Coordinates of C-alpha atoms and ligand atoms in Angstrom, one line a residue:
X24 CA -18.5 -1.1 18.0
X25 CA -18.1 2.5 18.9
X26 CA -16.8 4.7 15.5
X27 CA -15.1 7.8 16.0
X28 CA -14.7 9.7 12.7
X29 CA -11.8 12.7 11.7
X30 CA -14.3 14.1 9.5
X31 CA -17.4 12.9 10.3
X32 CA -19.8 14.5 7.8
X33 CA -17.4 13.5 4.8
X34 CA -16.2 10.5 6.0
X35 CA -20.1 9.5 6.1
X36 CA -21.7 11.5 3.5
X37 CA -24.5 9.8 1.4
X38 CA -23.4 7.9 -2.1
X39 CA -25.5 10.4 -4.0
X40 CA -24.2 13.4 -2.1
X41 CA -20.5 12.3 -2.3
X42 CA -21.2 11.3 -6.3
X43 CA -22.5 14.4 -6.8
X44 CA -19.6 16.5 -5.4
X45 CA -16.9 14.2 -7.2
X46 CA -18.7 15.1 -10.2
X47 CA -18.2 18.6 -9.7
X48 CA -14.7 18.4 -8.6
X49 CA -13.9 16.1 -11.5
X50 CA -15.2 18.7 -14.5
X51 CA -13.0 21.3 -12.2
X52 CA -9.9 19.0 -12.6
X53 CA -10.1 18.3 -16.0
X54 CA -10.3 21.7 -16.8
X55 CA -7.2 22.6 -14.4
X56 CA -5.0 19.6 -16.2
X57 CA -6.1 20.0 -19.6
X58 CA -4.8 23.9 -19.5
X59 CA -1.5 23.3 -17.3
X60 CA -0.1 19.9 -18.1
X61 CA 1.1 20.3 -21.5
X62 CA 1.5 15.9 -22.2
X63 CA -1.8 15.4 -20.7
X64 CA -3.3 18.1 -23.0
X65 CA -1.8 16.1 -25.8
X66 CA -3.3 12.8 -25.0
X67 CA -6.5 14.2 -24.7
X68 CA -6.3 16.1 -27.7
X69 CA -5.0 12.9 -29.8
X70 CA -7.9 11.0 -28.3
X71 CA -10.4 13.6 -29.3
X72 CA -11.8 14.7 -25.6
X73 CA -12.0 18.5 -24.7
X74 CA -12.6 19.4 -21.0
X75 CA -16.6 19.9 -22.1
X76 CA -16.8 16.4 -22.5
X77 CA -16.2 15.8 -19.0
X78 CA -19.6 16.3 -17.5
X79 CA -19.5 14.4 -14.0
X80 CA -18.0 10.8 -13.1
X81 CA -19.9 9.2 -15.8
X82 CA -17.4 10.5 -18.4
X83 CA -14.5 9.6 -16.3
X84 CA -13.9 6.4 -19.0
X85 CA -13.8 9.0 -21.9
X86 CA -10.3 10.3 -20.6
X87 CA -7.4 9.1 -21.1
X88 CA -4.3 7.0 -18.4
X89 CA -1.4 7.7 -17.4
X90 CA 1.1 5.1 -16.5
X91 CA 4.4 5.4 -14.7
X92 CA 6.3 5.3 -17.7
X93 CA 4.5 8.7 -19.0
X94 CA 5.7 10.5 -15.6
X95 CA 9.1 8.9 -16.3
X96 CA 9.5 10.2 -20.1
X97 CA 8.0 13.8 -18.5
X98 CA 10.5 13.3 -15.1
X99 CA 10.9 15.6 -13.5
X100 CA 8.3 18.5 -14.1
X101 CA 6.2 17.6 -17.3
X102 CA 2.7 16.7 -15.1
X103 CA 3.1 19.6 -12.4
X104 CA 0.0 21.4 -13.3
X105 CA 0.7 24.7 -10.6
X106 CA 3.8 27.4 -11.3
X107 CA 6.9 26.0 -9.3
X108 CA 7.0 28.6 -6.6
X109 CA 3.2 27.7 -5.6
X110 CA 4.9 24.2 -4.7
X111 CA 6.1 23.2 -0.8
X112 CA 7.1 19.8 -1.1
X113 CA 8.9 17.0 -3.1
X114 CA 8.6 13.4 -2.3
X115 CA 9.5 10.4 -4.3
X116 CA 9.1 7.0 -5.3
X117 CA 12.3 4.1 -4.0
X118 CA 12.9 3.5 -7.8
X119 CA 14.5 0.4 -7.9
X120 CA 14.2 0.3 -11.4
X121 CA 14.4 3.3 -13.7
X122 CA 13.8 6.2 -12.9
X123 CA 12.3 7.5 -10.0
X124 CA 9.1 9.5 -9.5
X125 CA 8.8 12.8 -7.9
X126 CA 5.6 14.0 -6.9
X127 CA 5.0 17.5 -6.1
X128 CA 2.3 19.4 -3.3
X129 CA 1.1 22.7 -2.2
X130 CA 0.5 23.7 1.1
X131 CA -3.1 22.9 0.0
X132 CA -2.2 19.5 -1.0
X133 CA -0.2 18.6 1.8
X134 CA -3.1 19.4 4.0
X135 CA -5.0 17.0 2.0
X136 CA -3.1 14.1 2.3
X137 CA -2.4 14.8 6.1
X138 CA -6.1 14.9 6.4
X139 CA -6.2 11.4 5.0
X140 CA -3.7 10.0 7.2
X141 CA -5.6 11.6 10.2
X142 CA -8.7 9.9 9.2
X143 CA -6.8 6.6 8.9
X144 CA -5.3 7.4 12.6
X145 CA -8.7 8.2 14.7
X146 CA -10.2 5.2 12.4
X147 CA -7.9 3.0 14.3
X148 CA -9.2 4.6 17.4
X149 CA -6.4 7.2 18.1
X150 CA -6.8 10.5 19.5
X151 CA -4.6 13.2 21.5
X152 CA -4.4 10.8 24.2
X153 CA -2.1 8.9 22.3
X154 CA 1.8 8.5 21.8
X155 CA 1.9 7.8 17.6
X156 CA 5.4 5.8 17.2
X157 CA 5.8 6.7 13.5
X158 CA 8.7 4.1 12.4
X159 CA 7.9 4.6 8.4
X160 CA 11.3 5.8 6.1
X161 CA 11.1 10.0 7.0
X162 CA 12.6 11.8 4.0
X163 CA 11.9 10.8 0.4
X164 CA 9.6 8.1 1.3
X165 CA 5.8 9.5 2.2
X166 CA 5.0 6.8 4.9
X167 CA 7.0 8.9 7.6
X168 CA 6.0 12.4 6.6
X169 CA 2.6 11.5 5.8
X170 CA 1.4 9.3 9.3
X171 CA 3.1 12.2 10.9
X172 CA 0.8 15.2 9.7
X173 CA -1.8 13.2 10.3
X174 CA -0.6 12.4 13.7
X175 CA -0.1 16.2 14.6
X176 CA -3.7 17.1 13.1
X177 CA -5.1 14.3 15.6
X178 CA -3.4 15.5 18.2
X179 CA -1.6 12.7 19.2
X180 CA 2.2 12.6 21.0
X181 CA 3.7 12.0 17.8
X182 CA 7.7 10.0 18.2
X183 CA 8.7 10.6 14.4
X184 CA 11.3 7.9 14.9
X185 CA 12.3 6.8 11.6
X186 CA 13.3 3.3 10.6
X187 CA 15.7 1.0 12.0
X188 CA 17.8 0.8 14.9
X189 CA 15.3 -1.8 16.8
X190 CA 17.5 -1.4 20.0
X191 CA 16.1 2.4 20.1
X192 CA 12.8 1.8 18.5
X193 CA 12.2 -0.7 21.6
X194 CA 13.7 1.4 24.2
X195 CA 11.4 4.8 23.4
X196 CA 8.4 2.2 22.9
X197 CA 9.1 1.3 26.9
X198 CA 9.6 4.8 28.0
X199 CA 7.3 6.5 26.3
X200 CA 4.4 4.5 26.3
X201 CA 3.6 4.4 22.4
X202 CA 0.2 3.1 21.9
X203 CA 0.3 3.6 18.1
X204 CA 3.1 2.3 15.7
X205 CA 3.3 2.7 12.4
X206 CA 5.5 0.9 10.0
X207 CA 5.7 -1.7 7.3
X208 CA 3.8 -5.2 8.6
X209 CA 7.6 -6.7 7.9
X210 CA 8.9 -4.3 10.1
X211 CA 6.0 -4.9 13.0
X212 CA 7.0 -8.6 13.0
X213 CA 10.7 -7.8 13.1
X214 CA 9.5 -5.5 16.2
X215 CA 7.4 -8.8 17.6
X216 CA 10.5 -11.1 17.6
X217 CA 12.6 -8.7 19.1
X218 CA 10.0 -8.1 22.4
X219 CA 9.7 -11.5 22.8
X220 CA 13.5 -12.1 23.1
X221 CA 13.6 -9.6 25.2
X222 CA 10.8 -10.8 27.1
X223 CA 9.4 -6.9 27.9
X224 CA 5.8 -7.5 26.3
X225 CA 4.3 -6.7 29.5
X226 CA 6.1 -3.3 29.2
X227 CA 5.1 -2.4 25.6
X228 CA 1.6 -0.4 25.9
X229 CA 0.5 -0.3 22.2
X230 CA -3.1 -0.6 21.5
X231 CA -3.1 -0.4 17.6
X232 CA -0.8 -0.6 14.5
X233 CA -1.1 0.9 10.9
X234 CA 0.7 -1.0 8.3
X235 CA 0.8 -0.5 4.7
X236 CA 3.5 0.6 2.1
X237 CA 3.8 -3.6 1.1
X238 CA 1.2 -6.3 0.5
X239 CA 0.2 -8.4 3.9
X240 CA -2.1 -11.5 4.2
X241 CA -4.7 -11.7 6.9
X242 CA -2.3 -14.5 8.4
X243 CA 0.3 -11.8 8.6
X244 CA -2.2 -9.3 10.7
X245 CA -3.0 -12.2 13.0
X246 CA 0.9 -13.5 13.6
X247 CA 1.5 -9.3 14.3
X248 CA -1.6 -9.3 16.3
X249 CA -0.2 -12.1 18.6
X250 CA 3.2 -10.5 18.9
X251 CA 2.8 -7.3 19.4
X252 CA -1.1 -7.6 21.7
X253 CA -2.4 -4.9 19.4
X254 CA -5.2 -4.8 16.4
X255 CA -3.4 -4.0 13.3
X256 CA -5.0 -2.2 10.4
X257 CA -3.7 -1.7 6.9
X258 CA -3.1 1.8 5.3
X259 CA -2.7 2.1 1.4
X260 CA -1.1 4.7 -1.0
X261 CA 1.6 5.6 -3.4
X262 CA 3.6 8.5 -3.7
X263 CA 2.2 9.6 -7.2
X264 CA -1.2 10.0 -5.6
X265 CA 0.0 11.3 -2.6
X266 CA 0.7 9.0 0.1
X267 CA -0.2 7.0 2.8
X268 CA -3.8 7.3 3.6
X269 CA -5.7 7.1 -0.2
X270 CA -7.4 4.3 1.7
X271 CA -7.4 2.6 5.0
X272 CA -9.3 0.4 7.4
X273 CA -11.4 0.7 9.6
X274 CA -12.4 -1.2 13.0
X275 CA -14.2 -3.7 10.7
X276 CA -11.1 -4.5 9.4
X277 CA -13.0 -5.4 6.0
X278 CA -11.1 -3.6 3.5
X279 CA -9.6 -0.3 3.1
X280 CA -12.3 3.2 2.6
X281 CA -10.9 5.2 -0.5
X282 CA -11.2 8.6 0.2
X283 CA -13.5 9.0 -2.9
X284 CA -13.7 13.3 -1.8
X285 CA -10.4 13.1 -2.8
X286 CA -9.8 10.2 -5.1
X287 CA -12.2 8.7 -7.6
X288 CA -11.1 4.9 -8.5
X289 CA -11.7 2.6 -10.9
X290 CA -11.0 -1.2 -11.5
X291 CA -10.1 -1.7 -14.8
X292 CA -8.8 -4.7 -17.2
X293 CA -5.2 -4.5 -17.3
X294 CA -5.0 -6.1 -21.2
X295 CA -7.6 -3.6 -22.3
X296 CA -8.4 -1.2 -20.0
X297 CA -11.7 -1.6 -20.1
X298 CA -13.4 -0.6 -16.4
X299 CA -14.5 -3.8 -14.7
X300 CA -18.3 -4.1 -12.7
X301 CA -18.0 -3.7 -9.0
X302 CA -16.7 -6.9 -7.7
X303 CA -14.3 -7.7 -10.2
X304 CA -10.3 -8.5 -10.0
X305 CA -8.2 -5.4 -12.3
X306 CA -6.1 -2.8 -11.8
X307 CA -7.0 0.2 -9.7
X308 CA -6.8 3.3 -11.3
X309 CA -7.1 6.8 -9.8
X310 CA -8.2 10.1 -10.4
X311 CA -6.9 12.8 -8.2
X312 CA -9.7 15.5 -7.7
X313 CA -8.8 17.8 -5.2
X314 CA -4.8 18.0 -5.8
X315 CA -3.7 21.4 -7.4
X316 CA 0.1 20.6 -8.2
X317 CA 0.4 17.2 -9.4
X318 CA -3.2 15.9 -10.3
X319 CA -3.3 12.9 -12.1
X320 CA -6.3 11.8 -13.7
X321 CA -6.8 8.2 -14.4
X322 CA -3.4 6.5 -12.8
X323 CA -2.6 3.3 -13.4
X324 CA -1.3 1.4 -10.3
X325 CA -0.5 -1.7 -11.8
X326 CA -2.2 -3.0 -8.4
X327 CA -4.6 -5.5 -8.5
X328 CA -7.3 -6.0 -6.4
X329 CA -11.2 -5.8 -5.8
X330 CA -13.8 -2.9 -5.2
X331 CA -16.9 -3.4 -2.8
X332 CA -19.8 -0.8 -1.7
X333 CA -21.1 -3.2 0.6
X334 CA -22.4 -1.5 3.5
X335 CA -19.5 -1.2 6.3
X336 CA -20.7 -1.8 10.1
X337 CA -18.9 1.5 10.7
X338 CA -20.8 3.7 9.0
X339 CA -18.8 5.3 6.1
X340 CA -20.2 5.3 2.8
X341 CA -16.7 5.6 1.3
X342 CA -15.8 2.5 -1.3
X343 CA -14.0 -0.2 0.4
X344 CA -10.3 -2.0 -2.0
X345 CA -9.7 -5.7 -0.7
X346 CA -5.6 -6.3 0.6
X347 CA -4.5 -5.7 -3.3
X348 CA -3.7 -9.7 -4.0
X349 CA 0.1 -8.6 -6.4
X350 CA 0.6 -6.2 -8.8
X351 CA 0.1 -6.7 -12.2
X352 CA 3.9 -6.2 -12.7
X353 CA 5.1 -8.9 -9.7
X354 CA 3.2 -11.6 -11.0
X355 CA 5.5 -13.8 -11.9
X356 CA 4.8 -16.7 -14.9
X357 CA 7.0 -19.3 -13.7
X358 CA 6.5 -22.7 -16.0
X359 CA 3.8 -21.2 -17.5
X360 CA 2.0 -20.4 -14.5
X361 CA 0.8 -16.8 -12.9
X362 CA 2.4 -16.7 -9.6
X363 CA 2.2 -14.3 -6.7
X364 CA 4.2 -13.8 -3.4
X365 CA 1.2 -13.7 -1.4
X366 CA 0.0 -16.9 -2.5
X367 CA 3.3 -18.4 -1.0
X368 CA 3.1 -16.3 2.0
X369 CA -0.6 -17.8 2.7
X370 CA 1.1 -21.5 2.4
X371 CA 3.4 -21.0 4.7
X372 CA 1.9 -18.9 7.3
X373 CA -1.4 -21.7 7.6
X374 CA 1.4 -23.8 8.5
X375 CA 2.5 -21.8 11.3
X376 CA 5.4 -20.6 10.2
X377 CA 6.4 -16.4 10.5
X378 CA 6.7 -14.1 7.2
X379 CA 10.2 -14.4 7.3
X380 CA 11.0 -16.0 3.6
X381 CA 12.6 -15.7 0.3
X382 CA 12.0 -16.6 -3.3
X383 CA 14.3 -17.0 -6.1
X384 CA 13.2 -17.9 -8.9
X385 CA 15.8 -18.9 -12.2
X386 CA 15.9 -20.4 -15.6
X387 CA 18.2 -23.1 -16.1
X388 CA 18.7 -24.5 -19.5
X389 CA 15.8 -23.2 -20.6
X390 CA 13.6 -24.3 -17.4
X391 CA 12.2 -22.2 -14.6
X392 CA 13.0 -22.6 -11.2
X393 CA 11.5 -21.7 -8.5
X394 CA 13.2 -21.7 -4.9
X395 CA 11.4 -20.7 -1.2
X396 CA 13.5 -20.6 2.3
X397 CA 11.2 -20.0 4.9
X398 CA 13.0 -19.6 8.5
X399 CA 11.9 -22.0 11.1
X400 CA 10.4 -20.4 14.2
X401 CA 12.5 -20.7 17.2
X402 CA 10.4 -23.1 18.6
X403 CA 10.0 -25.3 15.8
X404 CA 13.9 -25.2 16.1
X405 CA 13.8 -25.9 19.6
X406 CA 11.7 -29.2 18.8
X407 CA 13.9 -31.9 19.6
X408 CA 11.5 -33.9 17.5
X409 CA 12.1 -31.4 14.8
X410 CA 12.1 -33.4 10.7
X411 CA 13.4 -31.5 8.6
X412 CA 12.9 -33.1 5.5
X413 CA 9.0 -34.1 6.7
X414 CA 8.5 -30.1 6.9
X415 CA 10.4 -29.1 3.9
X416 CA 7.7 -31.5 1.8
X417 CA 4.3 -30.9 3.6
X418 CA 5.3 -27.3 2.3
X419 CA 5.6 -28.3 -1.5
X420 CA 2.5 -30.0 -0.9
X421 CA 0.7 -27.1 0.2
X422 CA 2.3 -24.6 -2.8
X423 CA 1.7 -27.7 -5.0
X424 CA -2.1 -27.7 -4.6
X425 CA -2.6 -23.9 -4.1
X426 CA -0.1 -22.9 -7.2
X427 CA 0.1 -26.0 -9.2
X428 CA 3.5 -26.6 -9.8
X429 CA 6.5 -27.8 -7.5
X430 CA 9.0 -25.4 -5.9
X431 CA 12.1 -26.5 -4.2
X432 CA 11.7 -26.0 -0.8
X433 CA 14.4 -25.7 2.3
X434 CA 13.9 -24.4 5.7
X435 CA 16.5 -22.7 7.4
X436 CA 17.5 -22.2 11.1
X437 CA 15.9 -18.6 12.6
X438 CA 17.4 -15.3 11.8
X439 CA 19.2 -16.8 8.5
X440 CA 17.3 -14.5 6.6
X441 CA 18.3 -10.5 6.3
X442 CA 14.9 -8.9 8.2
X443 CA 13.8 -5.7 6.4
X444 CA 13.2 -2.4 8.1
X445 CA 11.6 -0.9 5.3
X446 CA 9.5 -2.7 2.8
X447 CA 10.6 -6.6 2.3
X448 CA 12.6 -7.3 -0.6
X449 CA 10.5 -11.3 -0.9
X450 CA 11.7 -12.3 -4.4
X451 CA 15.0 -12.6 -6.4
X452 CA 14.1 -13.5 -9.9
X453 CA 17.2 -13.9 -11.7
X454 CA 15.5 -14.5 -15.1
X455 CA 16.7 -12.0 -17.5
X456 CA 13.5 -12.2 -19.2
X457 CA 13.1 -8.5 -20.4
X458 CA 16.6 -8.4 -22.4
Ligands
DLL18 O1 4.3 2.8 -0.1 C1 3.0 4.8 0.5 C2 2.7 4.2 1.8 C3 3.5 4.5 2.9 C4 1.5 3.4 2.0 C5 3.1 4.0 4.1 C6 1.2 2.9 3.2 C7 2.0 3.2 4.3 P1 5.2 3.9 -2.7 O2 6.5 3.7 -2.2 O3 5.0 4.8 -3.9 O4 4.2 4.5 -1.6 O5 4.6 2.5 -3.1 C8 3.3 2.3 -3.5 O6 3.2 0.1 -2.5 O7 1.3 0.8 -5.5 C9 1.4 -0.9 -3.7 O8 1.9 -1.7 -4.7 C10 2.2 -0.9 -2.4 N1 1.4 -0.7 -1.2 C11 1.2 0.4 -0.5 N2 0.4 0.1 0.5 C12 0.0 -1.2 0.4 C13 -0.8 -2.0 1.2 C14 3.9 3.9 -0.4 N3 -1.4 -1.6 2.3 C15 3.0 0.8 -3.7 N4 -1.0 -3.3 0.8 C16 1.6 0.6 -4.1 C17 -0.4 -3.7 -0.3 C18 0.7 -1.7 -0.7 N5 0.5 -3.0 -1.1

């Protein structure tokens, strides 16, 4: 494996070193929040903790979280810890519910976060050699800004194309010769149907993908790895802690660096908030240290997943976060049971089927309901011999013995279901189960 670094001495930087500088960072944050974000001040004071007590990362449990509904009651400026005019940038959350999140950066920070993004990029082997096809939302959204800074700092050819309008996305892929793409792992497969109706693989040159913004299964990376001939990598972030690029993979393609220089995280129980051992399922949580205007110091992601410091074949010292397996919000209980998308996703994928599916979920008189349509591929379609009814129930079997309970399956002809070109909208749960 050859390893080409952005920032080599960081990216690699011995656990005691980079602890050691966290630590130092850390007491400089706390200080930096504690005297210029007002509601944060508060908590701390209510729960009894001064800046002093924050001696290095082994007082990072003393302090206390913030969860999105704190940056909601504060929206828009109550945790911008730098005076306005020091700010360059706005970005925001999609908000579907509530109300949305704005996240504020200096110049400094925005250098930051492009660094990250340019580590993710030369981690997935680019360099100013390559054309970066950057088809993440631009605007409000950080996946477009973001993987573009980080594609001019690498140098690369950078086509900031936006999303949708597959027609053009296709045609500047040919003529240009984009070797990197980066968009939402839906989008990519959206992308790998339509080259292969077209039949212009052979023209397509891309080497590499980085995918993030939504949650994938490895089934997923190999049916986009197929499609599109390329080795696709994930990217992770959110637009409270900056972005696209808090983590990212590597060629070992073995869970996604954090870039603990930057951001310190922490799995914790999401019922008690006690931090978990290495190795355990729980929220992530993140503490920005480096980040002057909006710093926040022990975020709650509501994304579950694992941490590992397992040596990584590629050399960086960095902690690695498995694919986050839900979030602790988009579990859903149906009939008593904890059920997540990507358990479904796994079903159907093993079965050869393509991420193109939906799930409803209801409650009628009183009793849950749980609905999947999963498109067939065209060439299970095309199967004269196709069985409908023999398909629809070996994939209850499969959901039955991986989630326990029976969901009312139907598979529908290709295309019947709307493709996304930003992140996938999988469920509809028309429960009203919160009033
Ligand atoms: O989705 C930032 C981003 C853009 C990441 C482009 C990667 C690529 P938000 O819109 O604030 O920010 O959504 C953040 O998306 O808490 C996760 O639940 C989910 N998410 C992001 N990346 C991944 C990933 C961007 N690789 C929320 N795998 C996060 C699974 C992801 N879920």
């Amino acid at each position: 494996m050859s390893t080409n670094y952005y920032q080599k001495e960081i990216e690699t930087m011995p656990l005691d070193e980079l602890q050691k500088l966290q630590s130092e960072r850390l007491k400089e944050q706390v200080k930096h929040v504690y005297e210029n974000v007002a509601p944060y001040r508060k908590k701390m004071d209510e729960m009894g903790v001064k800046p002093e007590d924050i001696n290095g990362i082994e007082d990072l449990h003393k302090l206390p979280f913030i969860t999105k509904d704190d940056l909601r009651d504060e929206y828009p400026y109550g945790y911008v810890a730098v005076p306005l005019d020091e700010c360059v940038r706005i970005q925001s959350t999609s908000g579907t519910t509530g109300r949305r999140v704005v996240a504020f950066y200096t110049k400094e920070d925005i250098e930051v976060w492009e660094d990250c993004c340019a580590r993710a990029i030369v981690a997935a082997g680019g360099s100013n050699k390559d054309v970066c096809h950057v088809c993440y939302g631009y605007g409000l959204f950080t996946g477009g800004p973001g993987l573009n800074g980080g594609s001019h700092k690498v140098g690369c050819l950078t086509l900031p194309m936006s999303s949708g309008n597959t027609e053009r996305q296709l045609q500047f892929m040919e003529d240009l010769g984009s070797t990197i793409i980066c968009c939402t792992p839906s989008y990519a497969l959206n992308l790998g149907e339509a080259i292969k109706e077209k039949g212009i693989k052979d023209k397509i040159k891309l080497k590499a993908g980085i995918f993030g913004a939504e949650p994938w299964t490895e089934e997923m990376r190999r049916d986009i790895e197929d499609a599109l001939g390329i080795k696709a990598y994930d990217i992770y972030g959110l637009t409270e802690i900056s972005g696209p690029g808090v983590s990212f993979e590597c060629e070992a393609q073995a869970g996604m660096h954090i870039q603990e220089d930057h951001f310190i995280a922490e799995i914790i129980d999401p019922d008690t908030g006690e931090v978990l051992p290495e190795g355990s399922v729980g929220e992530l949580v993140f503490s920005c240290i480096t980040k002057k205007a909006f710093p926040l110091l022990r975020y709650r992601t509501r994304d579950l997943c694992i941490l590992t410091r397992e040596k990584c074949s590629c050399g960086r010292t960095h902690v690695r976060m498995k694919k986050p397996t839900g979030r602790s919000d988009d579990m859903m209980v149906i009939k008593g049971v904890n059920v997540w998308p990507s358990q479904i996703e796994t079903v159907i994928l093993n079965q050869g089927y393509q991420a193109n599916y939906q799930i409803v979920v209801d409650r009628i008189n009183n009793k849950d309901r749980i609905e999947l349509q999963v498109e067939l591929t065209p060439e299970m379609a095309a199967d004269p011999k196709l069985n409908v009814k023999k398909k629809e129930s070996e994939i209850k079997s499969g959901l039955k013995s991986m989630l326990g309970i029976g969901v009312d399956v139907s598979v529908v002809q290709p295309k019947t279901i709307v493709r996304s070109e930003g992140k996938a909208v999988r469920v509809i749960d028309k429960r009203k189960l919160f009033g």
